[in-house]
Amino acid sequence: MGIGTMARKEKATIYVTSTYLTESSVMPQLEGLEEVHFEVELVQFTQVRDMLGDGRLIKRRVVDGSGEFPMDCPLHDSLLRVHYKGMLLDEPKSVFYDTQIDNDGEPLEFCSGEGLVPEGFEMCVRLMLPGEKSIVTCPPDFAYDKFPRPVNVPEGAHVRWEIELLGFEVPKDWTGLTFKEIMEEADKIKNTGNRLFKEGKFELAKAKYEKLLREYNHVHPQDDEEGKIFANSRSSLHLNVAACYQKMGEYRKSIEACNKVLDANPVHVKALYRRGMSYMLGGDFDDAKNDFEKMVTVDKSSEPDATAALVKLKQKEQEIEKKARKQFKGLFDKKPGEISEVGMESKNGGDTAGSGEAVTSRDRDGSGKSSPPSAESDHAFDEEKPGLIGRIWPSARRIFSSLGLNRCTIL
């Protein structure tokens, strides 16, 4: 614990009382010791970071970089320049890519936060200082199993990267920029998010949109015209976040993002449409129908989109109903008390048509309308309930019924 607070080349005396004296190879004999003084000089150390907390993705610093950790690391999305060498973990000589050779000696340049390199690679580079060299061992799910794989890297391969961070460029600070310049910078980030969305990288696209929304908290339009442009841009970003959540299957969060737009503008047609779609995908059909119908009352030009959405909603409802009927098929074609026998009769290949006709003649009158339940039917239901043996051994109920015993009580 004491060494963990020391800097390189530091000398210190560490006083350890008996409470903290634990058995180790350094102190094999602890009995009778009240306090021990350790004179320590920290000559050198290698920073080893467990990136995932489970020992699978490990970053080892080999050469120190310049600056203070983590303030001078590229934590935010930046343009990064790195040299790296990639090899299979179990075969150190099997180098599958080396920027010094395969890239004509030029470093790899990429923007973080855009999914341009494997996830494990980017996670580690974000925690490097300029000039630092590190060795990274990475599991397949954070290397090339979810990323375009080099030809000579097999599926499921653990890899080792030797990475040197040459430098990085931080995003332009918006302080001192005019409103027009701020919106131009915002459009660049938004276009990047749109590209990621089209590529199916919804989590990364959402991060871009949310980053812009955080930056917008510090933007203050000066007049009504700027305020209108700013409000439209903010609404568009919220709806893009909603679209990402929708694609990710998180419909409740998508609805919350749409609500942020509708709170400011209750008649925003696009927000109503997107929220309606999220309601529909989440199974809230009534709320979805309300949003689609409201679209038409707000803007007649949206009627084709609203009509198409209502048709799709109807199809979705029919699919759910059909699935429910299939799932509970035969459950409501039995007399009260016979539900426990449905499974057994189907296994024995029994014909359920007769029981279906019995229900029809009993429960419906000649006009085909359902007859209202009577007091006698309530008592009949009580009489038809299966007893303990009927529940444990369903066929026993039929045996006792043939003997004129509808119920059997065990004393």
mmCIF file of C-alpha atoms in Angstrom:
data_model
loop_
_atom_site.group_PDB
_atom_site.id
_atom_site.type_symbol
_atom_site.label_atom_id
_atom_site.label_comp_id
_atom_site.label_asym_id
_atom_site.label_seq_id
_atom_site.Cartn_x
_atom_site.Cartn_y
_atom_site.Cartn_z
ATOM 1 C CA MET A 1 0.000 0.000 0.000
ATOM 2 C CA GLY A 2 2.847 2.381 0.800
ATOM 3 C CA ILE A 3 4.780 1.668 -2.391
ATOM 4 C CA GLY A 4 1.620 2.350 -4.369
ATOM 5 C CA THR A 5 1.838 6.026 -3.327
ATOM 6 C CA MET A 6 5.509 6.473 -4.329
ATOM 7 C CA ALA A 7 7.014 8.038 -7.447
ATOM 8 C CA ARG A 8 9.940 6.697 -9.466
ATOM 9 C CA LYS A 9 13.371 7.259 -7.786
ATOM 10 C CA GLU A 10 11.682 8.144 -4.499
ATOM 11 C CA LYS A 11 13.130 6.947 -1.187
ATOM 12 C CA ALA A 12 10.840 6.531 1.804
ATOM 13 C CA THR A 13 10.520 4.915 5.221
ATOM 14 C CA ILE A 14 7.282 3.010 5.624
ATOM 15 C CA TYR A 15 6.045 2.268 9.155
ATOM 16 C CA VAL A 16 3.829 -0.819 9.342
ATOM 17 C CA THR A 17 2.055 -1.770 12.576
ATOM 18 C CA SER A 18 1.072 -5.316 13.516
ATOM 19 C CA THR A 19 -2.461 -4.719 12.186
ATOM 20 C CA TYR A 20 -1.122 -4.516 8.609
ATOM 21 C CA LEU A 21 1.655 -7.110 8.905
ATOM 22 C CA THR A 22 0.428 -9.963 6.719
ATOM 23 C CA GLU A 23 2.323 -13.160 5.951
ATOM 24 C CA SER A 24 4.579 -12.964 2.878
ATOM 25 C CA SER A 25 7.953 -14.164 1.599
ATOM 26 C CA VAL A 26 9.429 -10.815 2.731
ATOM 27 C CA MET A 27 8.285 -11.318 6.341
ATOM 28 C CA PRO A 28 8.008 -15.057 7.097
ATOM 29 C CA GLN A 29 8.131 -14.543 10.880
ATOM 30 C CA LEU A 30 5.543 -12.117 12.332
ATOM 31 C CA GLU A 31 5.031 -13.278 15.928
ATOM 32 C CA GLY A 32 5.944 -10.714 18.588
ATOM 33 C CA LEU A 33 6.362 -7.811 16.158
ATOM 34 C CA GLU A 34 4.482 -4.628 17.045
ATOM 35 C CA GLU A 35 5.837 -2.410 14.256
ATOM 36 C CA VAL A 36 8.301 -2.779 11.378
ATOM 37 C CA HIS A 37 10.125 0.041 9.551
ATOM 38 C CA PHE A 38 10.837 -0.514 5.848
ATOM 39 C CA GLU A 39 13.365 1.681 4.055
ATOM 40 C CA VAL A 40 12.275 1.605 0.407
ATOM 41 C CA GLU A 41 13.676 3.059 -2.823
ATOM 42 C CA LEU A 42 11.413 2.754 -5.881
ATOM 43 C CA VAL A 43 13.948 2.244 -8.659
ATOM 44 C CA GLN A 44 11.627 1.445 -11.590
ATOM 45 C CA PHE A 45 8.137 0.196 -12.298
ATOM 46 C CA THR A 46 6.005 -0.793 -15.269
ATOM 47 C CA GLN A 47 2.410 0.358 -15.275
ATOM 48 C CA VAL A 48 0.084 -2.595 -15.898
ATOM 49 C CA ARG A 49 -3.590 -1.790 -16.361
ATOM 50 C CA ASP A 50 -6.414 -4.352 -16.411
ATOM 51 C CA MET A 51 -8.766 -2.587 -18.826
ATOM 52 C CA LEU A 52 -11.812 -4.813 -18.277
ATOM 53 C CA GLY A 53 -11.212 -5.891 -14.695
ATOM 54 C CA ASP A 54 -11.166 -9.587 -15.595
ATOM 55 C CA GLY A 55 -7.572 -10.009 -16.778
ATOM 56 C CA ARG A 56 -8.423 -10.428 -20.467
ATOM 57 C CA LEU A 57 -7.414 -7.011 -21.853
ATOM 58 C CA ILE A 58 -4.069 -5.925 -20.388
ATOM 59 C CA LYS A 59 -2.057 -2.784 -21.184
ATOM 60 C CA ARG A 60 1.617 -2.716 -20.115
ATOM 61 C CA ARG A 61 3.544 0.534 -20.385
ATOM 62 C CA VAL A 62 7.059 -0.089 -21.723
ATOM 63 C CA VAL A 63 8.258 3.485 -22.384
ATOM 64 C CA ASP A 64 6.878 6.472 -20.510
ATOM 65 C CA GLY A 65 5.243 9.294 -22.400
ATOM 66 C CA SER A 66 5.304 13.022 -21.705
ATOM 67 C CA GLY A 67 2.723 14.814 -19.599
ATOM 68 C CA GLU A 68 0.503 14.011 -16.645
ATOM 69 C CA PHE A 69 -1.777 10.996 -16.518
ATOM 70 C CA PRO A 70 -4.676 11.105 -17.306
ATOM 71 C CA MET A 71 -5.032 14.843 -18.060
ATOM 72 C CA ASP A 72 -2.727 14.669 -21.094
ATOM 73 C CA CYS A 73 -4.251 11.485 -22.537
ATOM 74 C CA PRO A 74 -6.601 11.557 -25.574
ATOM 75 C CA LEU A 75 -9.649 10.717 -23.451
ATOM 76 C CA HIS A 76 -11.979 12.635 -25.749
ATOM 77 C CA ASP A 77 -12.535 11.909 -29.437
ATOM 78 C CA SER A 78 -9.374 13.046 -31.228
ATOM 79 C CA LEU A 79 -7.264 12.563 -34.361
ATOM 80 C CA LEU A 80 -4.606 10.039 -33.293
ATOM 81 C CA ARG A 81 -1.269 9.096 -34.874
ATOM 82 C CA VAL A 82 0.222 5.741 -33.876
ATOM 83 C CA HIS A 83 2.795 3.216 -34.965
ATOM 84 C CA TYR A 84 1.870 -0.355 -34.100
ATOM 85 C CA LYS A 85 2.846 -3.948 -34.701
ATOM 86 C CA GLY A 86 0.233 -6.705 -34.461
ATOM 87 C CA MET A 87 0.914 -10.400 -33.851
ATOM 88 C CA LEU A 88 -0.876 -13.507 -32.610
ATOM 89 C CA LEU A 89 -0.490 -13.906 -28.857
ATOM 90 C CA ASP A 90 0.552 -17.573 -28.992
ATOM 91 C CA GLU A 91 2.927 -16.990 -31.917
ATOM 92 C CA PRO A 92 5.102 -13.918 -31.185
ATOM 93 C CA LYS A 93 6.866 -14.156 -34.573
ATOM 94 C CA SER A 94 3.633 -14.212 -36.578
ATOM 95 C CA VAL A 95 3.391 -10.459 -37.283
ATOM 96 C CA PHE A 96 0.248 -9.772 -39.312
ATOM 97 C CA TYR A 97 0.695 -5.994 -39.612
ATOM 98 C CA ASP A 98 3.471 -3.476 -38.962
ATOM 99 C CA THR A 99 3.003 0.196 -39.883
ATOM 100 C CA GLN A 100 6.776 0.596 -40.244
ATOM 101 C CA ILE A 101 6.765 -2.018 -43.040
ATOM 102 C CA ASP A 102 3.217 -2.410 -44.379
ATOM 103 C CA ASN A 103 2.403 1.316 -44.347
ATOM 104 C CA ASP A 104 5.687 2.523 -45.911
ATOM 105 C CA GLY A 105 6.875 3.758 -42.532
ATOM 106 C CA GLU A 106 3.924 6.125 -42.174
ATOM 107 C CA PRO A 107 1.935 6.070 -38.915
ATOM 108 C CA LEU A 108 -1.711 5.086 -38.756
ATOM 109 C CA GLU A 109 -4.001 8.103 -38.432
ATOM 110 C CA PHE A 110 -7.567 7.632 -37.219
ATOM 111 C CA CYS A 111 -10.283 9.476 -35.328
ATOM 112 C CA SER A 112 -11.279 7.859 -32.055
ATOM 113 C CA GLY A 113 -14.953 7.278 -31.366
ATOM 114 C CA GLU A 114 -15.732 6.206 -34.931
ATOM 115 C CA GLY A 115 -15.097 2.458 -34.794
ATOM 116 C CA LEU A 116 -12.116 2.666 -37.180
ATOM 117 C CA VAL A 117 -9.910 0.337 -35.101
ATOM 118 C CA PRO A 118 -10.750 -2.646 -32.847
ATOM 119 C CA GLU A 119 -12.422 -1.664 -29.587
ATOM 120 C CA GLY A 120 -9.647 -3.006 -27.354
ATOM 121 C CA PHE A 121 -7.022 -1.120 -29.386
ATOM 122 C CA GLU A 122 -8.842 2.213 -29.008
ATOM 123 C CA MET A 123 -9.575 1.706 -25.307
ATOM 124 C CA CYS A 124 -5.864 1.359 -24.572
ATOM 125 C CA VAL A 125 -4.699 4.217 -26.829
ATOM 126 C CA ARG A 126 -7.100 6.589 -25.058
ATOM 127 C CA LEU A 127 -5.103 5.978 -21.851
ATOM 128 C CA MET A 128 -1.666 6.567 -23.384
ATOM 129 C CA LEU A 129 0.487 9.700 -23.162
ATOM 130 C CA PRO A 130 2.246 11.217 -26.219
ATOM 131 C CA GLY A 131 5.489 9.326 -26.826
ATOM 132 C CA GLU A 132 4.392 6.340 -24.733
ATOM 133 C CA LYS A 133 4.975 2.769 -25.905
ATOM 134 C CA SER A 134 2.787 -0.008 -24.562
ATOM 135 C CA ILE A 135 2.203 -3.714 -25.105
ATOM 136 C CA VAL A 136 -1.451 -4.769 -25.228
ATOM 137 C CA THR A 137 -2.794 -8.320 -25.017
ATOM 138 C CA CYS A 138 -6.386 -8.494 -26.241
ATOM 139 C CA PRO A 139 -9.132 -11.172 -26.310
ATOM 140 C CA PRO A 140 -10.872 -11.941 -29.636
ATOM 141 C CA ASP A 141 -14.172 -10.218 -28.778
ATOM 142 C CA PHE A 142 -12.320 -6.900 -28.321
ATOM 143 C CA ALA A 143 -9.931 -7.522 -31.216
ATOM 144 C CA TYR A 144 -10.954 -8.873 -34.622
ATOM 145 C CA ASP A 145 -14.019 -11.050 -33.974
ATOM 146 C CA LYS A 146 -16.206 -7.926 -34.166
ATOM 147 C CA PHE A 147 -14.020 -6.022 -36.626
ATOM 148 C CA PRO A 148 -12.797 -6.646 -40.196
ATOM 149 C CA ARG A 149 -10.186 -9.338 -39.670
ATOM 150 C CA PRO A 150 -6.801 -9.375 -41.426
ATOM 151 C CA VAL A 151 -6.356 -12.333 -43.754
ATOM 152 C CA ASN A 152 -3.777 -14.102 -41.601
ATOM 153 C CA VAL A 153 -5.653 -13.666 -38.298
ATOM 154 C CA PRO A 154 -7.911 -16.682 -37.570
ATOM 155 C CA GLU A 155 -11.292 -16.321 -35.941
ATOM 156 C CA GLY A 156 -11.185 -16.400 -32.136
ATOM 157 C CA ALA A 157 -7.501 -15.414 -32.017
ATOM 158 C CA HIS A 158 -5.998 -13.561 -29.055
ATOM 159 C CA VAL A 159 -3.663 -10.841 -30.299
ATOM 160 C CA ARG A 160 -0.779 -8.741 -29.038
ATOM 161 C CA TRP A 161 -0.172 -5.165 -30.158
ATOM 162 C CA GLU A 162 2.959 -3.097 -29.629
ATOM 163 C CA ILE A 163 1.677 0.492 -29.811
ATOM 164 C CA GLU A 164 3.467 3.839 -29.830
ATOM 165 C CA LEU A 165 1.359 7.004 -29.547
ATOM 166 C CA LEU A 166 3.138 9.662 -31.575
ATOM 167 C CA GLY A 167 0.618 12.411 -30.859
ATOM 168 C CA PHE A 168 -2.974 13.557 -31.204
ATOM 169 C CA GLU A 169 -5.041 16.593 -32.086
ATOM 170 C CA VAL A 170 -7.848 17.553 -29.746
ATOM 171 C CA PRO A 171 -11.155 18.843 -31.157
ATOM 172 C CA LYS A 172 -11.419 22.580 -31.695
ATOM 173 C CA ASP A 173 -12.483 24.478 -28.596
ATOM 174 C CA TRP A 174 -15.737 26.375 -29.198
ATOM 175 C CA THR A 175 -14.730 29.185 -26.856
ATOM 176 C CA GLY A 176 -14.488 32.444 -28.784
ATOM 177 C CA LEU A 177 -16.198 31.088 -31.913
ATOM 178 C CA THR A 178 -19.130 32.881 -33.500
ATOM 179 C CA PHE A 179 -22.537 31.207 -33.579
ATOM 180 C CA LYS A 180 -22.110 30.440 -37.286
ATOM 181 C CA GLU A 181 -18.710 28.796 -36.678
ATOM 182 C CA ILE A 182 -20.129 26.753 -33.784
ATOM 183 C CA MET A 183 -22.951 25.426 -35.949
ATOM 184 C CA GLU A 184 -20.468 24.537 -38.715
ATOM 185 C CA GLU A 185 -18.388 22.516 -36.225
ATOM 186 C CA ALA A 186 -21.570 20.909 -34.902
ATOM 187 C CA ASP A 187 -22.614 19.879 -38.416
ATOM 188 C CA LYS A 188 -19.264 18.107 -38.906
ATOM 189 C CA ILE A 189 -19.767 16.030 -35.754
ATOM 190 C CA LYS A 190 -23.403 15.365 -36.611
ATOM 191 C CA ASN A 191 -22.459 14.186 -40.133
ATOM 192 C CA THR A 192 -19.956 11.788 -38.575
ATOM 193 C CA GLY A 193 -22.731 10.432 -36.364
ATOM 194 C CA ASN A 194 -25.000 10.053 -39.394
ATOM 195 C CA ARG A 195 -22.303 8.060 -41.201
ATOM 196 C CA LEU A 196 -21.846 5.773 -38.198
ATOM 197 C CA PHE A 197 -25.622 5.281 -38.025
ATOM 198 C CA LYS A 198 -25.744 4.226 -41.686
ATOM 199 C CA GLU A 199 -22.904 1.777 -41.007
ATOM 200 C CA GLY A 200 -24.960 0.198 -38.228
ATOM 201 C CA LYS A 201 -22.685 1.507 -35.433
ATOM 202 C CA PHE A 202 -25.594 2.817 -33.387
ATOM 203 C CA GLU A 203 -23.777 3.043 -30.031
ATOM 204 C CA LEU A 204 -20.981 5.144 -31.547
ATOM 205 C CA ALA A 205 -23.451 7.324 -33.453
ATOM 206 C CA LYS A 206 -25.425 7.935 -30.264
ATOM 207 C CA ALA A 207 -22.237 8.968 -28.466
ATOM 208 C CA LYS A 208 -21.577 11.612 -31.150
ATOM 209 C CA TYR A 209 -25.091 13.057 -30.880
ATOM 210 C CA GLU A 210 -25.014 13.076 -27.075
ATOM 211 C CA LYS A 211 -21.615 14.774 -27.069
ATOM 212 C CA LEU A 212 -23.067 17.575 -29.204
ATOM 213 C CA LEU A 213 -26.062 17.914 -26.892
ATOM 214 C CA ARG A 214 -23.704 18.335 -23.923
ATOM 215 C CA GLU A 215 -21.753 21.003 -25.800
ATOM 216 C CA TYR A 216 -25.021 22.784 -26.631
ATOM 217 C CA ASN A 217 -25.530 23.458 -22.921
ATOM 218 C CA HIS A 218 -22.840 26.146 -23.252
ATOM 219 C CA VAL A 219 -24.172 27.729 -26.456
ATOM 220 C CA HIS A 220 -26.308 30.863 -26.130
ATOM 221 C CA PRO A 221 -28.000 32.257 -29.281
ATOM 222 C CA GLN A 222 -28.027 36.052 -29.497
ATOM 223 C CA ASP A 223 -31.266 36.687 -31.410
ATOM 224 C CA ASP A 224 -34.503 35.026 -32.539
ATOM 225 C CA GLU A 225 -33.050 33.829 -35.831
ATOM 226 C CA GLU A 226 -30.127 32.104 -34.110
ATOM 227 C CA GLY A 227 -32.528 30.751 -31.496
ATOM 228 C CA LYS A 228 -34.682 29.127 -34.174
ATOM 229 C CA ILE A 229 -31.665 27.515 -35.881
ATOM 230 C CA PHE A 230 -30.330 26.311 -32.538
ATOM 231 C CA ALA A 231 -33.708 24.866 -31.433
ATOM 232 C CA ASN A 232 -34.114 22.962 -34.713
ATOM 233 C CA SER A 233 -30.594 21.552 -34.431
ATOM 234 C CA ARG A 234 -31.141 20.450 -30.818
ATOM 235 C CA SER A 235 -34.456 18.770 -31.710
ATOM 236 C CA SER A 236 -32.818 16.969 -34.621
ATOM 237 C CA LEU A 237 -30.092 15.618 -32.318
ATOM 238 C CA HIS A 238 -32.639 14.367 -29.756
ATOM 239 C CA LEU A 239 -34.538 12.560 -32.521
ATOM 240 C CA ASN A 240 -31.307 11.031 -33.807
ATOM 241 C CA VAL A 241 -30.590 9.744 -30.298
ATOM 242 C CA ALA A 242 -34.136 8.324 -30.246
ATOM 243 C CA ALA A 243 -33.491 6.584 -33.586
ATOM 244 C CA CYS A 244 -30.306 5.007 -32.179
ATOM 245 C CA TYR A 245 -32.122 3.729 -29.094
ATOM 246 C CA GLN A 246 -34.870 2.384 -31.355
ATOM 247 C CA LYS A 247 -32.355 0.431 -33.438
ATOM 248 C CA MET A 248 -30.751 -0.872 -30.243
ATOM 249 C CA GLY A 249 -34.135 -2.158 -29.013
ATOM 250 C CA GLU A 250 -34.312 0.265 -26.056
ATOM 251 C CA TYR A 251 -37.766 1.619 -26.852
ATOM 252 C CA ARG A 252 -38.453 3.263 -23.492
ATOM 253 C CA LYS A 253 -35.304 5.388 -23.782
ATOM 254 C CA SER A 254 -36.240 6.228 -27.363
ATOM 255 C CA ILE A 255 -39.623 7.496 -26.139
ATOM 256 C CA GLU A 256 -37.903 9.612 -23.466
ATOM 257 C CA ALA A 257 -35.686 11.233 -26.116
ATOM 258 C CA CYS A 258 -38.758 12.052 -28.236
ATOM 259 C CA ASN A 259 -40.494 13.525 -25.192
ATOM 260 C CA LYS A 260 -37.687 16.079 -24.842
ATOM 261 C CA VAL A 261 -38.643 17.420 -28.270
ATOM 262 C CA LEU A 262 -42.397 17.226 -27.694
ATOM 263 C CA ASP A 263 -42.123 19.016 -24.340
ATOM 264 C CA ALA A 264 -40.783 22.039 -26.205
ATOM 265 C CA ASN A 265 -42.996 21.577 -29.283
ATOM 266 C CA PRO A 266 -46.048 19.314 -28.762
ATOM 267 C CA VAL A 267 -46.914 19.380 -32.479
ATOM 268 C CA HIS A 268 -43.518 18.262 -33.809
ATOM 269 C CA VAL A 269 -44.612 15.771 -36.496
ATOM 270 C CA LYS A 270 -41.327 13.875 -36.780
ATOM 271 C CA ALA A 271 -41.146 13.453 -32.997
ATOM 272 C CA LEU A 272 -44.727 12.123 -32.939
ATOM 273 C CA TYR A 273 -43.890 9.649 -35.699
ATOM 274 C CA ARG A 274 -40.715 8.417 -34.039
ATOM 275 C CA ARG A 275 -42.350 8.115 -30.644
ATOM 276 C CA GLY A 276 -45.298 6.284 -32.221
ATOM 277 C CA MET A 277 -42.935 3.786 -33.836
ATOM 278 C CA SER A 278 -41.189 3.208 -30.501
ATOM 279 C CA TYR A 279 -44.550 2.710 -28.786
ATOM 280 C CA MET A 280 -45.532 0.204 -31.491
ATOM 281 C CA LEU A 281 -42.259 -1.735 -31.306
ATOM 282 C CA GLY A 282 -42.573 -1.803 -27.518
ATOM 283 C CA GLY A 283 -46.128 -3.185 -27.683
ATOM 284 C CA ASP A 284 -47.980 -0.017 -26.558
ATOM 285 C CA PHE A 285 -50.426 -0.064 -29.465
ATOM 286 C CA ASP A 286 -52.959 2.437 -28.103
ATOM 287 C CA ASP A 287 -50.306 5.100 -27.482
ATOM 288 C CA ALA A 288 -48.825 4.436 -30.915
ATOM 289 C CA LYS A 289 -52.224 4.865 -32.566
ATOM 290 C CA ASN A 290 -52.781 8.163 -30.741
ATOM 291 C CA ASP A 291 -49.459 9.546 -32.002
ATOM 292 C CA PHE A 292 -50.057 8.486 -35.605
ATOM 293 C CA GLU A 293 -53.561 9.946 -35.611
ATOM 294 C CA LYS A 294 -52.327 13.176 -34.063
ATOM 295 C CA MET A 295 -49.821 13.547 -36.911
ATOM 296 C CA VAL A 296 -52.666 14.006 -39.406
ATOM 297 C CA THR A 297 -54.471 16.597 -37.295
ATOM 298 C CA VAL A 298 -51.233 18.558 -36.888
ATOM 299 C CA ASP A 299 -50.019 18.402 -40.496
ATOM 300 C CA LYS A 300 -52.137 17.140 -43.391
ATOM 301 C CA SER A 301 -49.022 16.554 -45.503
ATOM 302 C CA SER A 302 -47.984 13.798 -43.075
ATOM 303 C CA GLU A 303 -51.134 11.767 -43.810
ATOM 304 C CA PRO A 304 -49.406 9.241 -46.159
ATOM 305 C CA ASP A 305 -46.751 8.480 -43.516
ATOM 306 C CA ALA A 306 -49.360 8.294 -40.756
ATOM 307 C CA THR A 307 -51.608 6.014 -42.831
ATOM 308 C CA ALA A 308 -48.709 3.681 -43.635
ATOM 309 C CA ALA A 309 -47.770 3.610 -39.947
ATOM 310 C CA LEU A 310 -51.353 2.764 -38.935
ATOM 311 C CA VAL A 311 -51.429 -0.086 -41.449
ATOM 312 C CA LYS A 312 -48.174 -1.397 -40.035
ATOM 313 C CA LEU A 313 -49.590 -1.027 -36.520
ATOM 314 C CA LYS A 314 -52.644 -3.095 -37.484
ATOM 315 C CA GLN A 315 -50.426 -5.814 -38.923
ATOM 316 C CA LYS A 316 -48.334 -5.817 -35.755
ATOM 317 C CA GLU A 317 -51.461 -6.195 -33.595
ATOM 318 C CA GLN A 318 -52.672 -9.084 -35.764
ATOM 319 C CA GLU A 319 -49.296 -10.800 -35.503
ATOM 320 C CA ILE A 320 -49.348 -10.527 -31.708
ATOM 321 C CA GLU A 321 -52.939 -11.791 -31.558
ATOM 322 C CA LYS A 322 -52.138 -14.701 -33.861
ATOM 323 C CA LYS A 323 -49.120 -15.625 -31.795
ATOM 324 C CA ALA A 324 -51.201 -15.486 -28.608
ATOM 325 C CA ARG A 325 -53.914 -17.693 -30.132
ATOM 326 C CA LYS A 326 -51.304 -20.214 -31.219
ATOM 327 C CA GLN A 327 -49.652 -20.177 -27.811
ATOM 328 C CA PHE A 328 -52.908 -20.778 -25.916
ATOM 329 C CA LYS A 329 -54.539 -22.986 -28.551
ATOM 330 C CA GLY A 330 -56.991 -25.430 -26.953
ATOM 331 C CA LEU A 331 -56.764 -23.766 -23.542
ATOM 332 C CA PHE A 332 -60.184 -22.114 -23.819
ATOM 333 C CA ASP A 333 -61.869 -25.022 -25.656
ATOM 334 C CA LYS A 334 -62.096 -27.076 -22.459
ATOM 335 C CA LYS A 335 -64.722 -27.271 -19.788
ATOM 336 C CA PRO A 336 -63.823 -25.690 -16.466
ATOM 337 C CA GLY A 337 -61.499 -27.949 -14.555
ATOM 338 C CA GLU A 338 -60.164 -29.751 -17.636
ATOM 339 C CA ILE A 339 -57.204 -27.437 -18.308
ATOM 340 C CA SER A 340 -54.860 -29.878 -16.583
ATOM 341 C CA GLU A 341 -55.874 -32.553 -19.111
ATOM 342 C CA VAL A 342 -55.136 -30.584 -22.294
ATOM 343 C CA GLY A 343 -51.522 -31.655 -22.511
ATOM 344 C CA MET A 344 -52.282 -35.337 -21.850
ATOM 345 C CA GLU A 345 -55.080 -35.571 -24.401
ATOM 346 C CA SER A 346 -52.883 -34.012 -27.091
ATOM 347 C CA LYS A 347 -50.157 -36.520 -26.271
ATOM 348 C CA ASN A 348 -52.607 -39.439 -26.516
ATOM 349 C CA GLY A 349 -53.855 -38.129 -29.854
ATOM 350 C CA GLY A 350 -57.352 -37.612 -28.424
ATOM 351 C CA ASP A 351 -59.933 -35.840 -30.614
ATOM 352 C CA THR A 352 -60.836 -32.471 -29.086
ATOM 353 C CA ALA A 353 -63.602 -31.746 -31.553
ATOM 354 C CA GLY A 354 -66.248 -33.332 -29.331
ATOM 355 C CA SER A 355 -65.355 -31.215 -26.356
ATOM 356 C CA GLY A 356 -65.368 -28.134 -28.570
ATOM 357 C CA GLU A 357 -68.940 -28.923 -29.689
ATOM 358 C CA ALA A 358 -70.007 -29.499 -26.106
ATOM 359 C CA VAL A 359 -68.778 -26.052 -25.121
ATOM 360 C CA THR A 360 -70.585 -24.492 -28.064
ATOM 361 C CA SER A 361 -73.943 -26.122 -27.239
ATOM 362 C CA ARG A 362 -73.603 -25.302 -23.574
ATOM 363 C CA ASP A 363 -72.289 -21.771 -23.701
ATOM 364 C CA ARG A 364 -74.069 -20.369 -26.785
ATOM 365 C CA ASP A 365 -77.739 -20.102 -27.622
ATOM 366 C CA GLY A 366 -79.356 -20.732 -30.968
ATOM 367 C CA SER A 367 -78.515 -17.246 -32.266
ATOM 368 C CA GLY A 368 -74.820 -17.785 -31.693
ATOM 369 C CA LYS A 369 -74.603 -15.203 -28.861
ATOM 370 C CA SER A 370 -72.970 -16.042 -25.590
ATOM 371 C CA SER A 371 -75.458 -16.770 -22.793
ATOM 372 C CA PRO A 372 -74.864 -14.922 -19.513
ATOM 373 C CA PRO A 373 -73.489 -16.921 -16.606
ATOM 374 C CA SER A 374 -76.036 -17.981 -13.950
ATOM 375 C CA ALA A 375 -75.785 -18.868 -10.294
ATOM 376 C CA GLU A 376 -76.137 -22.544 -11.223
ATOM 377 C CA SER A 377 -73.163 -22.265 -13.578
ATOM 378 C CA ASP A 378 -71.065 -20.794 -10.752
ATOM 379 C CA HIS A 379 -71.908 -23.752 -8.531
ATOM 380 C CA ALA A 380 -71.296 -26.098 -11.450
ATOM 381 C CA PHE A 381 -67.834 -24.608 -11.806
ATOM 382 C CA ASP A 382 -67.154 -25.333 -8.139
ATOM 383 C CA GLU A 383 -68.304 -28.914 -8.618
ATOM 384 C CA GLU A 384 -66.029 -29.394 -11.642
ATOM 385 C CA LYS A 385 -62.804 -28.287 -9.895
ATOM 386 C CA PRO A 386 -60.254 -31.126 -9.823
ATOM 387 C CA GLY A 387 -59.276 -32.468 -6.446
ATOM 388 C CA LEU A 388 -55.801 -33.372 -5.219
ATOM 389 C CA ILE A 389 -55.720 -36.709 -7.055
ATOM 390 C CA GLY A 390 -57.044 -35.018 -10.196
ATOM 391 C CA ARG A 391 -54.138 -32.627 -10.135
ATOM 392 C CA ILE A 392 -51.498 -35.266 -9.418
ATOM 393 C CA TRP A 393 -52.951 -37.957 -11.688
ATOM 394 C CA PRO A 394 -55.327 -36.376 -14.262
ATOM 395 C CA SER A 395 -56.612 -39.680 -15.686
ATOM 396 C CA ALA A 396 -57.767 -40.727 -12.187
ATOM 397 C CA ARG A 397 -60.463 -38.056 -12.357
ATOM 398 C CA ARG A 398 -62.089 -39.776 -15.326
ATOM 399 C CA ILE A 399 -62.035 -43.109 -13.470
ATOM 400 C CA PHE A 400 -63.756 -41.663 -10.395
ATOM 401 C CA SER A 401 -66.259 -39.810 -12.599
ATOM 402 C CA SER A 402 -67.259 -43.120 -14.279
ATOM 403 C CA LEU A 403 -68.001 -44.471 -10.766
ATOM 404 C CA GLY A 404 -70.217 -41.479 -10.038
ATOM 405 C CA LEU A 405 -67.655 -39.854 -7.706
ATOM 406 C CA ASN A 406 -66.911 -36.307 -8.873
ATOM 407 C CA ARG A 407 -64.581 -35.494 -5.972
ATOM 408 C CA CYS A 408 -62.378 -37.556 -3.718
ATOM 409 C CA THR A 409 -61.137 -36.421 -0.334
ATOM 410 C CA ILE A 410 -58.114 -37.947 1.378
ATOM 411 C CA LEU A 411 -58.392 -37.990 5.178
#
